[in-house]
Amino acid sequence: MRRKVLITMASLAAAMLVSACGKQENNTANAPAAASDAQASAAPAGKGPMGVAFVYIGNPGDAGWTYAHEQGAKAVEAKYGDKVTVTRVENVPEGADSERVFRDLASKGNKLIFGTSFGYMDSMVKTAADFPDVTFEHATGFKSAPNLGTYDVRTYEGAHLAGVVGGYVTKSNVIGYVASVPIPEVIRNIDAFTIAAREINPKVKVKVVWINSWFDPGKERQAAESLVGQGADVLMQNVDSAVVMQVAEEKKIHAFGWDSDMSKFGPNAHLGSAAIDWSKYYVRTVDEVMQGTWKNTPVWGGIKEDEINLVAINDKAVSEAARKAVTARHDAIRDGKYDPFTGPIKGQDGKEIVPAGKTLNDDEKHQINWFVDGVEGSLPKQ
């Protein structure tokens, strides 16, 4: 029968203390920071259930980033049954604390470990160097090693589809954006959303409030209410809870969900949710490790791979014209006929950043640290 393991930080702490007393860690100062060529994992998983671990920055709850990853973990269990033992570790802070968690999971025999937050990157690089027979996968990162790969979803494509709807729906021409952490991933989402909204309605202004956290319901509420006070009648978000949607429902305005379907948190407010589907990637990666065919090639899926979409569009609040426009844009992105980051694109100061006819490549997209014309707000020091 299927075996499932769930570890909390509290129960893990005692185990790590015992492990630390009895195991001397190797020096990881020279751990590889990057690897340019794809390399296959050392060997396929051995006999018996393969240990697969997921490290979460929060708890799955019923919506948001960690919830979306948990659906992928469940897909692995459903696909492989008693061929795998799946472990979850919840509420793991980014930074040094996460390294102890990754080391503990590797030392306990897990053969595949997924780290699902950007701030786990350096900890995973260090741990991977000391456990060459374990395969590590890091979500949204850019550093790799022979046994450490990176994976991500083009969330900016989902944000762009939401922007199409936002441009149609807003009456005040002010859209509020509750933003998490000022890294290129989040900045890119804000820009892609704004490009689409202003394409539909050039009068739109997108006001940004940063909370400098991935998950802080209190700050998320404060930011959302502040944006409503500034005239926003549509709210967008890049944070983990459903609080922004709840604020929109309370204020009788509209909002978009993020990472998963958040329609139940604001049935009247909800316009659609930019939802991620990690299940295909997780199932495929487990199979590759089992078969010994895994490679550390960076993966960045999107609409084309059916890993991101604008779901649960509210027919009562979104016009038929807007829905058709979303479908057309979705299909154009899927078929490679449209890219949100094709010029001409102007920055906040009105100067051209991307010239006409040029499309940013993936390396350039990963380095975006500027706002497009129409965004009101500043970028904190990164």
mmCIF file of C-alpha atoms in Angstrom:
data_model
loop_
_atom_site.group_PDB
_atom_site.id
_atom_site.type_symbol
_atom_site.label_atom_id
_atom_site.label_comp_id
_atom_site.label_asym_id
_atom_site.label_seq_id
_atom_site.Cartn_x
_atom_site.Cartn_y
_atom_site.Cartn_z
ATOM 1 C CA MET A 1 0.000 0.000 0.000
ATOM 2 C CA ARG A 2 1.081 3.583 -0.563
ATOM 3 C CA ARG A 3 3.316 5.001 2.150
ATOM 4 C CA LYS A 4 3.207 8.690 3.001
ATOM 5 C CA VAL A 5 5.394 10.613 5.456
ATOM 6 C CA LEU A 6 4.743 14.135 6.757
ATOM 7 C CA ILE A 7 7.381 15.917 8.845
ATOM 8 C CA THR A 8 6.964 19.222 10.622
ATOM 9 C CA MET A 9 9.874 21.462 11.566
ATOM 10 C CA ALA A 10 9.316 20.709 15.243
ATOM 11 C CA SER A 11 9.630 16.952 14.895
ATOM 12 C CA LEU A 12 12.511 17.302 12.486
ATOM 13 C CA ALA A 13 14.583 19.427 14.860
ATOM 14 C CA ALA A 14 15.189 16.595 17.318
ATOM 15 C CA ALA A 15 16.188 14.229 14.549
ATOM 16 C CA MET A 16 18.635 16.746 13.110
ATOM 17 C CA LEU A 17 20.192 17.322 16.537
ATOM 18 C CA VAL A 18 20.933 13.619 16.929
ATOM 19 C CA SER A 19 22.255 13.475 13.379
ATOM 20 C CA ALA A 20 24.518 16.480 13.951
ATOM 21 C CA CYS A 21 26.062 14.839 17.011
ATOM 22 C CA GLY A 22 26.899 11.618 15.211
ATOM 23 C CA LYS A 23 27.874 12.785 11.717
ATOM 24 C CA GLN A 24 30.754 15.001 10.680
ATOM 25 C CA GLU A 25 29.851 17.071 7.629
ATOM 26 C CA ASN A 26 32.270 17.405 4.733
ATOM 27 C CA ASN A 27 33.711 20.787 3.787
ATOM 28 C CA THR A 28 31.498 22.294 1.088
ATOM 29 C CA ALA A 29 33.404 25.507 0.418
ATOM 30 C CA ASN A 30 34.247 24.356 -3.095
ATOM 31 C CA ALA A 31 30.762 23.165 -4.000
ATOM 32 C CA PRO A 32 30.065 23.800 -7.709
ATOM 33 C CA ALA A 33 27.878 26.858 -8.254
ATOM 34 C CA ALA A 34 26.822 26.081 -11.801
ATOM 35 C CA ALA A 35 27.065 23.476 -14.513
ATOM 36 C CA SER A 36 26.556 24.379 -18.149
ATOM 37 C CA ASP A 37 26.314 20.907 -19.689
ATOM 38 C CA ALA A 38 23.532 18.445 -19.016
ATOM 39 C CA GLN A 39 24.734 15.478 -17.026
ATOM 40 C CA ALA A 40 22.963 12.227 -16.248
ATOM 41 C CA SER A 41 22.433 11.091 -12.674
ATOM 42 C CA ALA A 42 24.831 8.457 -11.387
ATOM 43 C CA ALA A 43 22.477 5.473 -11.321
ATOM 44 C CA PRO A 44 18.803 4.543 -11.309
ATOM 45 C CA ALA A 45 17.046 4.120 -7.990
ATOM 46 C CA GLY A 46 17.593 0.754 -6.303
ATOM 47 C CA LYS A 47 15.096 -1.886 -5.274
ATOM 48 C CA GLY A 48 12.270 -1.099 -2.907
ATOM 49 C CA PRO A 49 10.253 2.128 -2.640
ATOM 50 C CA MET A 50 12.185 5.172 -3.809
ATOM 51 C CA GLY A 51 12.321 7.986 -1.271
ATOM 52 C CA VAL A 52 11.009 11.254 -2.724
ATOM 53 C CA ALA A 53 10.992 14.381 -0.546
ATOM 54 C CA PHE A 54 9.366 17.781 -0.940
ATOM 55 C CA VAL A 55 10.567 20.759 1.098
ATOM 56 C CA TYR A 56 7.912 23.469 1.471
ATOM 57 C CA ILE A 57 8.335 27.057 2.595
ATOM 58 C CA GLY A 58 4.797 27.039 3.999
ATOM 59 C CA ASN A 59 2.047 24.521 4.589
ATOM 60 C CA PRO A 60 -0.143 23.366 1.718
ATOM 61 C CA GLY A 61 -3.402 24.750 3.107
ATOM 62 C CA ASP A 62 -6.061 25.016 0.431
ATOM 63 C CA ALA A 63 -4.632 27.586 -1.987
ATOM 64 C CA GLY A 64 -1.453 29.204 -3.223
ATOM 65 C CA TRP A 65 2.150 28.257 -4.022
ATOM 66 C CA THR A 66 2.714 25.392 -1.590
ATOM 67 C CA TYR A 67 -0.765 24.033 -2.242
ATOM 68 C CA ALA A 68 0.069 23.817 -5.960
ATOM 69 C CA HIS A 69 3.272 21.872 -5.216
ATOM 70 C CA GLU A 70 1.350 19.547 -2.902
ATOM 71 C CA GLN A 71 -1.005 18.665 -5.751
ATOM 72 C CA GLY A 72 2.089 17.623 -7.696
ATOM 73 C CA ALA A 73 3.284 15.484 -4.782
ATOM 74 C CA LYS A 74 -0.121 13.804 -4.636
ATOM 75 C CA ALA A 75 0.085 13.125 -8.377
ATOM 76 C CA VAL A 76 3.378 11.288 -7.774
ATOM 77 C CA GLU A 77 1.732 9.135 -5.098
ATOM 78 C CA ALA A 78 -1.256 8.427 -7.330
ATOM 79 C CA LYS A 79 0.988 7.447 -10.249
ATOM 80 C CA TYR A 80 3.587 5.320 -8.462
ATOM 81 C CA GLY A 81 1.765 3.969 -5.388
ATOM 82 C CA ASP A 82 3.970 1.709 -3.286
ATOM 83 C CA LYS A 83 6.950 2.263 -5.594
ATOM 84 C CA VAL A 84 7.633 5.512 -3.736
ATOM 85 C CA THR A 85 7.721 6.833 -0.208
ATOM 86 C CA VAL A 86 6.866 10.521 -0.244
ATOM 87 C CA THR A 87 8.045 12.816 2.554
ATOM 88 C CA ARG A 88 6.942 16.408 3.038
ATOM 89 C CA VAL A 89 8.721 18.920 5.266
ATOM 90 C CA GLU A 90 6.626 22.030 5.861
ATOM 91 C CA ASN A 91 7.367 25.577 7.003
ATOM 92 C CA VAL A 92 11.101 25.461 6.227
ATOM 93 C CA PRO A 93 12.635 28.965 6.275
ATOM 94 C CA GLU A 94 14.901 30.051 3.452
ATOM 95 C CA GLY A 95 18.607 30.351 4.238
ATOM 96 C CA ALA A 96 20.891 28.348 6.520
ATOM 97 C CA ASP A 97 18.077 26.514 8.329
ATOM 98 C CA SER A 98 17.041 24.834 5.100
ATOM 99 C CA GLU A 99 20.481 23.273 4.612
ATOM 100 C CA ARG A 100 20.030 21.171 7.746
ATOM 101 C CA VAL A 101 16.711 19.928 6.408
ATOM 102 C CA PHE A 102 18.140 18.950 3.019
ATOM 103 C CA ARG A 103 21.066 17.152 4.650
ATOM 104 C CA ASP A 104 18.761 15.253 6.970
ATOM 105 C CA LEU A 105 16.537 14.117 4.113
ATOM 106 C CA ALA A 106 19.512 13.001 2.033
ATOM 107 C CA SER A 107 21.122 11.127 4.925
ATOM 108 C CA LYS A 108 17.856 9.234 5.505
ATOM 109 C CA GLY A 109 17.977 7.664 2.057
ATOM 110 C CA ASN A 110 15.743 9.870 -0.069
ATOM 111 C CA LYS A 111 16.903 9.569 -3.671
ATOM 112 C CA LEU A 112 15.060 12.588 -5.065
ATOM 113 C CA ILE A 113 14.593 15.852 -3.160
ATOM 114 C CA PHE A 114 12.591 18.834 -4.417
ATOM 115 C CA GLY A 115 13.238 22.263 -2.869
ATOM 116 C CA THR A 116 10.263 24.464 -3.702
ATOM 117 C CA SER A 117 11.405 28.003 -2.887
ATOM 118 C CA PHE A 118 13.954 30.355 -4.446
ATOM 119 C CA GLY A 119 15.834 30.991 -1.197
ATOM 120 C CA TYR A 120 16.811 27.303 -0.848
ATOM 121 C CA MET A 121 19.255 27.596 -3.728
ATOM 122 C CA ASP A 122 22.624 27.929 -1.979
ATOM 123 C CA SER A 123 21.695 25.365 0.662
ATOM 124 C CA MET A 124 20.867 22.862 -2.047
ATOM 125 C CA VAL A 125 24.117 23.522 -3.920
ATOM 126 C CA LYS A 126 26.109 22.807 -0.754
ATOM 127 C CA THR A 127 24.125 19.705 0.154
ATOM 128 C CA ALA A 128 24.216 18.263 -3.364
ATOM 129 C CA ALA A 129 28.023 18.377 -3.323
ATOM 130 C CA ASP A 130 28.111 16.061 -0.289
ATOM 131 C CA PHE A 131 25.452 13.616 -1.533
ATOM 132 C CA PRO A 132 26.396 12.826 -5.160
ATOM 133 C CA ASP A 133 24.101 9.780 -5.283
ATOM 134 C CA VAL A 134 21.015 11.873 -4.488
ATOM 135 C CA THR A 135 19.176 13.865 -7.147
ATOM 136 C CA PHE A 136 18.166 17.382 -6.130
ATOM 137 C CA GLU A 137 15.677 19.614 -7.930
ATOM 138 C CA HIS A 138 15.345 23.322 -7.119
ATOM 139 C CA ALA A 139 12.294 25.373 -8.081
ATOM 140 C CA THR A 140 12.920 28.819 -9.609
ATOM 141 C CA GLY A 141 16.695 28.818 -9.057
ATOM 142 C CA PHE A 142 19.596 29.366 -11.449
ATOM 143 C CA LYS A 143 22.503 27.424 -9.903
ATOM 144 C CA SER A 144 23.073 23.780 -10.742
ATOM 145 C CA ALA A 145 25.468 20.871 -10.221
ATOM 146 C CA PRO A 146 25.861 17.373 -11.716
ATOM 147 C CA ASN A 147 23.116 16.083 -9.384
ATOM 148 C CA LEU A 148 21.193 19.352 -8.980
ATOM 149 C CA GLY A 149 18.753 20.614 -11.578
ATOM 150 C CA THR A 150 16.437 23.616 -11.735
ATOM 151 C CA TYR A 151 12.823 23.872 -12.808
ATOM 152 C CA ASP A 152 10.303 26.673 -13.077
ATOM 153 C CA VAL A 153 7.037 27.693 -14.673
ATOM 154 C CA ARG A 154 6.620 30.754 -16.878
ATOM 155 C CA THR A 155 4.278 32.421 -14.434
ATOM 156 C CA TYR A 156 4.594 35.625 -16.412
ATOM 157 C CA GLU A 157 2.465 33.988 -19.114
ATOM 158 C CA GLY A 158 -0.360 33.434 -16.633
ATOM 159 C CA ALA A 159 0.060 36.994 -15.360
ATOM 160 C CA HIS A 160 -0.143 38.247 -18.943
ATOM 161 C CA LEU A 161 -3.469 36.480 -19.529
ATOM 162 C CA ALA A 162 -4.782 38.021 -16.314
ATOM 163 C CA GLY A 163 -3.667 41.416 -17.572
ATOM 164 C CA VAL A 164 -5.857 41.013 -20.651
ATOM 165 C CA VAL A 165 -8.896 40.516 -18.418
ATOM 166 C CA GLY A 166 -7.839 43.325 -16.078
ATOM 167 C CA GLY A 167 -7.668 45.774 -18.965
ATOM 168 C CA TYR A 168 -11.239 44.954 -19.918
ATOM 169 C CA VAL A 169 -12.730 44.936 -16.427
ATOM 170 C CA THR A 170 -11.288 47.989 -14.668
ATOM 171 C CA LYS A 171 -13.489 51.064 -14.626
ATOM 172 C CA SER A 172 -11.236 53.275 -12.519
ATOM 173 C CA ASN A 173 -8.217 52.466 -14.734
ATOM 174 C CA VAL A 174 -6.286 51.667 -11.552
ATOM 175 C CA ILE A 175 -5.179 48.100 -10.873
ATOM 176 C CA GLY A 176 -3.436 47.260 -7.610
ATOM 177 C CA TYR A 177 -0.646 44.683 -7.458
ATOM 178 C CA VAL A 178 0.358 43.102 -4.131
ATOM 179 C CA ALA A 179 3.949 41.994 -4.730
ATOM 180 C CA SER A 180 6.089 39.663 -2.645
ATOM 181 C CA VAL A 181 9.874 39.787 -3.074
ATOM 182 C CA PRO A 182 11.660 42.039 -5.621
ATOM 183 C CA ILE A 183 13.454 39.377 -7.649
ATOM 184 C CA PRO A 184 13.312 39.105 -11.471
ATOM 185 C CA GLU A 185 10.618 36.419 -11.301
ATOM 186 C CA VAL A 186 8.163 38.758 -9.577
ATOM 187 C CA ILE A 187 9.168 41.886 -11.497
ATOM 188 C CA ARG A 188 8.699 39.940 -14.731
ATOM 189 C CA ASN A 189 5.167 38.968 -13.700
ATOM 190 C CA ILE A 190 4.237 42.578 -12.912
ATOM 191 C CA ASP A 191 5.601 43.756 -16.259
ATOM 192 C CA ALA A 192 3.855 41.028 -18.266
ATOM 193 C CA PHE A 193 0.557 41.797 -16.545
ATOM 194 C CA THR A 194 0.921 45.530 -17.206
ATOM 195 C CA ILE A 195 1.865 45.065 -20.866
ATOM 196 C CA ALA A 196 -1.354 43.118 -21.464
ATOM 197 C CA ALA A 197 -3.627 45.416 -19.451
ATOM 198 C CA ARG A 198 -2.356 48.539 -21.232
ATOM 199 C CA GLU A 199 -2.628 46.867 -24.611
ATOM 200 C CA ILE A 200 -6.357 46.551 -23.961
ATOM 201 C CA ASN A 201 -6.724 49.848 -22.100
ATOM 202 C CA PRO A 202 -3.828 52.339 -22.497
ATOM 203 C CA LYS A 203 -5.195 54.403 -19.584
ATOM 204 C CA VAL A 204 -4.488 51.656 -17.050
ATOM 205 C CA LYS A 205 -2.023 52.312 -14.245
ATOM 206 C CA VAL A 206 -0.728 49.413 -12.184
ATOM 207 C CA LYS A 207 0.126 50.455 -8.643
ATOM 208 C CA VAL A 208 2.552 48.148 -6.799
ATOM 209 C CA VAL A 209 2.928 47.614 -3.058
ATOM 210 C CA TRP A 210 5.722 45.316 -1.845
ATOM 211 C CA ILE A 211 5.396 43.234 1.309
ATOM 212 C CA ASN A 212 8.930 41.734 1.055
ATOM 213 C CA SER A 213 7.680 38.283 2.003
ATOM 214 C CA TRP A 214 6.216 35.341 0.153
ATOM 215 C CA PHE A 215 3.606 34.711 2.808
ATOM 216 C CA ASP A 216 2.378 37.242 5.345
ATOM 217 C CA PRO A 217 -1.424 37.476 5.446
ATOM 218 C CA GLY A 218 -1.334 40.551 7.686
ATOM 219 C CA LYS A 219 0.886 42.514 5.327
ATOM 220 C CA GLU A 220 -1.020 41.201 2.330
ATOM 221 C CA ARG A 221 -4.241 42.599 3.783
ATOM 222 C CA GLN A 222 -2.644 45.959 4.557
ATOM 223 C CA ALA A 223 -1.252 46.204 1.037
ATOM 224 C CA ALA A 224 -4.549 45.235 -0.589
ATOM 225 C CA GLU A 225 -6.541 47.715 1.491
ATOM 226 C CA SER A 226 -3.987 50.434 0.742
ATOM 227 C CA LEU A 227 -4.378 49.835 -2.991
ATOM 228 C CA VAL A 228 -8.160 49.948 -2.739
ATOM 229 C CA GLY A 229 -7.746 53.263 -0.944
ATOM 230 C CA GLN A 230 -5.696 54.497 -3.909
ATOM 231 C CA GLY A 231 -8.575 53.825 -6.279
ATOM 232 C CA ALA A 232 -7.898 50.268 -7.464
ATOM 233 C CA ASP A 233 -11.025 48.404 -8.527
ATOM 234 C CA VAL A 234 -9.067 45.307 -9.584
ATOM 235 C CA LEU A 235 -6.369 43.596 -7.515
ATOM 236 C CA MET A 236 -3.596 41.308 -8.734
ATOM 237 C CA GLN A 237 -1.151 39.461 -6.483
ATOM 238 C CA ASN A 238 2.117 37.536 -6.388
ATOM 239 C CA VAL A 239 1.814 36.270 -2.806
ATOM 240 C CA ASP A 240 0.874 32.923 -1.293
ATOM 241 C CA SER A 241 -2.380 33.387 0.594
ATOM 242 C CA ALA A 242 -5.932 34.120 -0.542
ATOM 243 C CA VAL A 243 -6.206 37.272 1.596
ATOM 244 C CA VAL A 244 -6.062 39.621 -1.406
ATOM 245 C CA MET A 245 -9.062 37.841 -2.886
ATOM 246 C CA GLN A 246 -10.894 38.053 0.424
ATOM 247 C CA VAL A 247 -10.256 41.798 0.649
ATOM 248 C CA ALA A 248 -11.639 42.253 -2.860
ATOM 249 C CA GLU A 249 -14.772 40.319 -1.901
ATOM 250 C CA GLU A 250 -15.219 42.463 1.199
ATOM 251 C CA LYS A 251 -14.711 45.713 -0.751
ATOM 252 C CA LYS A 252 -16.977 44.572 -3.608
ATOM 253 C CA ILE A 253 -14.283 44.946 -6.249
ATOM 254 C CA HIS A 254 -12.475 42.324 -8.365
ATOM 255 C CA ALA A 255 -9.272 40.316 -8.034
ATOM 256 C CA PHE A 256 -7.192 37.523 -9.519
ATOM 257 C CA GLY A 257 -6.021 34.386 -7.752
ATOM 258 C CA TRP A 258 -2.398 33.279 -7.908
ATOM 259 C CA ASP A 259 -0.732 29.845 -8.211
ATOM 260 C CA SER A 260 -4.020 27.972 -7.717
ATOM 261 C CA ASP A 261 -7.759 28.438 -8.210
ATOM 262 C CA MET A 262 -8.865 30.920 -5.521
ATOM 263 C CA SER A 263 -12.433 31.397 -6.707
ATOM 264 C CA LYS A 264 -13.984 29.975 -3.531
ATOM 265 C CA PHE A 265 -12.402 32.742 -1.447
ATOM 266 C CA GLY A 266 -14.224 35.459 -3.365
ATOM 267 C CA PRO A 267 -16.984 34.097 -5.602
ATOM 268 C CA ASN A 268 -18.106 37.560 -6.663
ATOM 269 C CA ALA A 269 -14.697 39.217 -6.728
ATOM 270 C CA HIS A 270 -12.852 36.450 -8.566
ATOM 271 C CA LEU A 271 -12.033 37.148 -12.225
ATOM 272 C CA GLY A 272 -9.732 34.174 -12.812
ATOM 273 C CA SER A 273 -6.648 32.558 -11.301
ATOM 274 C CA ALA A 274 -3.192 32.181 -12.813
ATOM 275 C CA ALA A 275 -2.802 28.568 -11.703
ATOM 276 C CA ILE A 276 0.264 26.323 -11.935
ATOM 277 C CA ASP A 277 0.137 22.585 -12.613
ATOM 278 C CA TRP A 278 3.344 20.935 -11.336
ATOM 279 C CA SER A 279 1.998 17.376 -11.578
ATOM 280 C CA LYS A 280 3.284 16.508 -15.056
ATOM 281 C CA TYR A 281 6.778 17.683 -14.224
ATOM 282 C CA TYR A 282 6.958 15.879 -10.884
ATOM 283 C CA VAL A 283 5.665 12.611 -12.304
ATOM 284 C CA ARG A 284 8.077 12.796 -15.238
ATOM 285 C CA THR A 285 11.059 13.606 -13.021
ATOM 286 C CA VAL A 286 10.374 10.700 -10.669
ATOM 287 C CA ASP A 287 10.255 8.389 -13.675
ATOM 288 C CA GLU A 288 13.567 9.736 -15.010
ATOM 289 C CA VAL A 289 15.306 9.156 -11.677
ATOM 290 C CA MET A 290 13.836 5.669 -11.434
ATOM 291 C CA GLN A 291 15.065 4.827 -14.937
ATOM 292 C CA GLY A 292 18.460 6.500 -14.526
ATOM 293 C CA THR A 293 17.805 8.911 -17.406
ATOM 294 C CA TRP A 294 17.549 12.129 -15.363
ATOM 295 C CA LYS A 295 19.665 15.073 -16.547
ATOM 296 C CA ASN A 296 20.282 18.444 -14.953
ATOM 297 C CA THR A 297 19.057 20.404 -17.960
ATOM 298 C CA PRO A 298 17.186 23.525 -16.730
ATOM 299 C CA VAL A 299 13.429 23.294 -17.333
ATOM 300 C CA TRP A 300 11.103 26.281 -17.800
ATOM 301 C CA GLY A 301 7.626 25.179 -18.806
ATOM 302 C CA GLY A 302 4.645 27.351 -19.555
ATOM 303 C CA ILE A 303 1.422 27.526 -21.530
ATOM 304 C CA LYS A 304 2.906 25.358 -24.279
ATOM 305 C CA GLU A 305 3.540 22.571 -21.763
ATOM 306 C CA ASP A 306 0.130 23.090 -20.110
ATOM 307 C CA GLU A 307 1.803 24.049 -16.829
ATOM 308 C CA ILE A 308 0.258 27.527 -16.409
ATOM 309 C CA ASN A 309 -3.109 28.949 -17.394
ATOM 310 C CA LEU A 310 -5.783 31.419 -16.373
ATOM 311 C CA VAL A 311 -8.468 29.157 -14.893
ATOM 312 C CA ALA A 312 -11.988 29.473 -13.491
ATOM 313 C CA ILE A 313 -12.749 32.677 -15.397
ATOM 314 C CA ASN A 314 -15.865 34.309 -13.934
ATOM 315 C CA ASP A 315 -18.426 34.473 -16.744
ATOM 316 C CA LYS A 316 -20.596 36.898 -14.775
ATOM 317 C CA ALA A 317 -17.812 39.452 -14.340
ATOM 318 C CA VAL A 318 -15.766 38.903 -17.518
ATOM 319 C CA SER A 319 -17.297 39.822 -20.863
ATOM 320 C CA GLU A 320 -17.403 37.484 -23.832
ATOM 321 C CA ALA A 321 -15.038 39.829 -25.681
ATOM 322 C CA ALA A 322 -12.515 39.556 -22.854
ATOM 323 C CA ARG A 323 -12.801 35.770 -22.741
ATOM 324 C CA LYS A 324 -12.239 35.539 -26.482
ATOM 325 C CA ALA A 325 -9.227 37.825 -26.202
ATOM 326 C CA VAL A 326 -7.750 35.609 -23.479
ATOM 327 C CA THR A 327 -8.272 32.485 -25.557
ATOM 328 C CA ALA A 328 -6.663 34.100 -28.584
ATOM 329 C CA ARG A 329 -3.649 35.261 -26.570
ATOM 330 C CA HIS A 330 -3.320 31.878 -24.851
ATOM 331 C CA ASP A 331 -3.273 30.109 -28.209
ATOM 332 C CA ALA A 332 -0.790 32.577 -29.712
ATOM 333 C CA ILE A 333 1.633 32.033 -26.818
ATOM 334 C CA ARG A 334 1.136 28.259 -26.980
ATOM 335 C CA ASP A 335 1.852 28.199 -30.713
ATOM 336 C CA GLY A 336 4.925 30.413 -30.425
ATOM 337 C CA LYS A 337 3.329 33.275 -32.336
ATOM 338 C CA TYR A 338 3.393 35.777 -29.477
ATOM 339 C CA ASP A 339 5.715 36.618 -26.609
ATOM 340 C CA PRO A 340 4.814 39.270 -24.006
ATOM 341 C CA PHE A 341 8.393 40.553 -24.056
ATOM 342 C CA THR A 342 8.545 41.514 -27.729
ATOM 343 C CA GLY A 343 9.333 45.154 -28.424
ATOM 344 C CA PRO A 344 8.707 47.940 -28.601
ATOM 345 C CA ILE A 345 8.619 48.101 -24.798
ATOM 346 C CA LYS A 346 9.126 51.300 -22.838
ATOM 347 C CA GLY A 347 10.282 51.632 -19.249
ATOM 348 C CA GLN A 348 8.751 53.724 -16.482
ATOM 349 C CA ASP A 349 10.645 56.763 -17.707
ATOM 350 C CA GLY A 350 9.183 56.436 -21.195
ATOM 351 C CA LYS A 351 12.492 55.412 -22.758
ATOM 352 C CA GLU A 352 12.622 52.385 -24.983
ATOM 353 C CA ILE A 353 13.989 49.262 -23.284
ATOM 354 C CA VAL A 354 13.206 46.650 -25.913
ATOM 355 C CA PRO A 355 13.227 47.841 -29.538
ATOM 356 C CA ALA A 356 10.583 46.878 -32.069
ATOM 357 C CA GLY A 357 11.100 43.436 -33.521
ATOM 358 C CA LYS A 358 13.278 42.157 -30.666
ATOM 359 C CA THR A 359 12.081 39.493 -28.255
ATOM 360 C CA LEU A 360 13.936 38.998 -24.998
ATOM 361 C CA ASN A 361 15.562 35.593 -24.767
ATOM 362 C CA ASP A 362 15.281 33.484 -21.628
ATOM 363 C CA ASP A 363 18.568 34.724 -20.166
ATOM 364 C CA GLU A 364 17.394 38.311 -20.580
ATOM 365 C CA LYS A 365 14.016 37.522 -19.050
ATOM 366 C CA HIS A 366 15.738 36.012 -16.036
ATOM 367 C CA GLN A 367 17.559 39.304 -15.463
ATOM 368 C CA ILE A 368 14.637 41.727 -15.716
ATOM 369 C CA ASN A 369 15.042 44.371 -13.013
ATOM 370 C CA TRP A 370 12.994 47.201 -14.490
ATOM 371 C CA PHE A 371 9.346 48.226 -14.623
ATOM 372 C CA VAL A 372 7.541 48.906 -17.866
ATOM 373 C CA ASP A 373 5.618 52.051 -18.670
ATOM 374 C CA GLY A 374 2.347 52.087 -16.760
ATOM 375 C CA VAL A 375 3.694 50.647 -13.499
ATOM 376 C CA GLU A 376 3.567 53.017 -10.539
ATOM 377 C CA GLY A 377 5.881 52.011 -7.727
ATOM 378 C CA SER A 378 9.578 51.613 -7.080
ATOM 379 C CA LEU A 379 11.915 48.658 -6.912
ATOM 380 C CA PRO A 380 13.409 48.095 -3.452
ATOM 381 C CA LYS A 381 17.096 47.289 -3.212
ATOM 382 C CA GLN A 382 17.502 43.612 -4.094
#
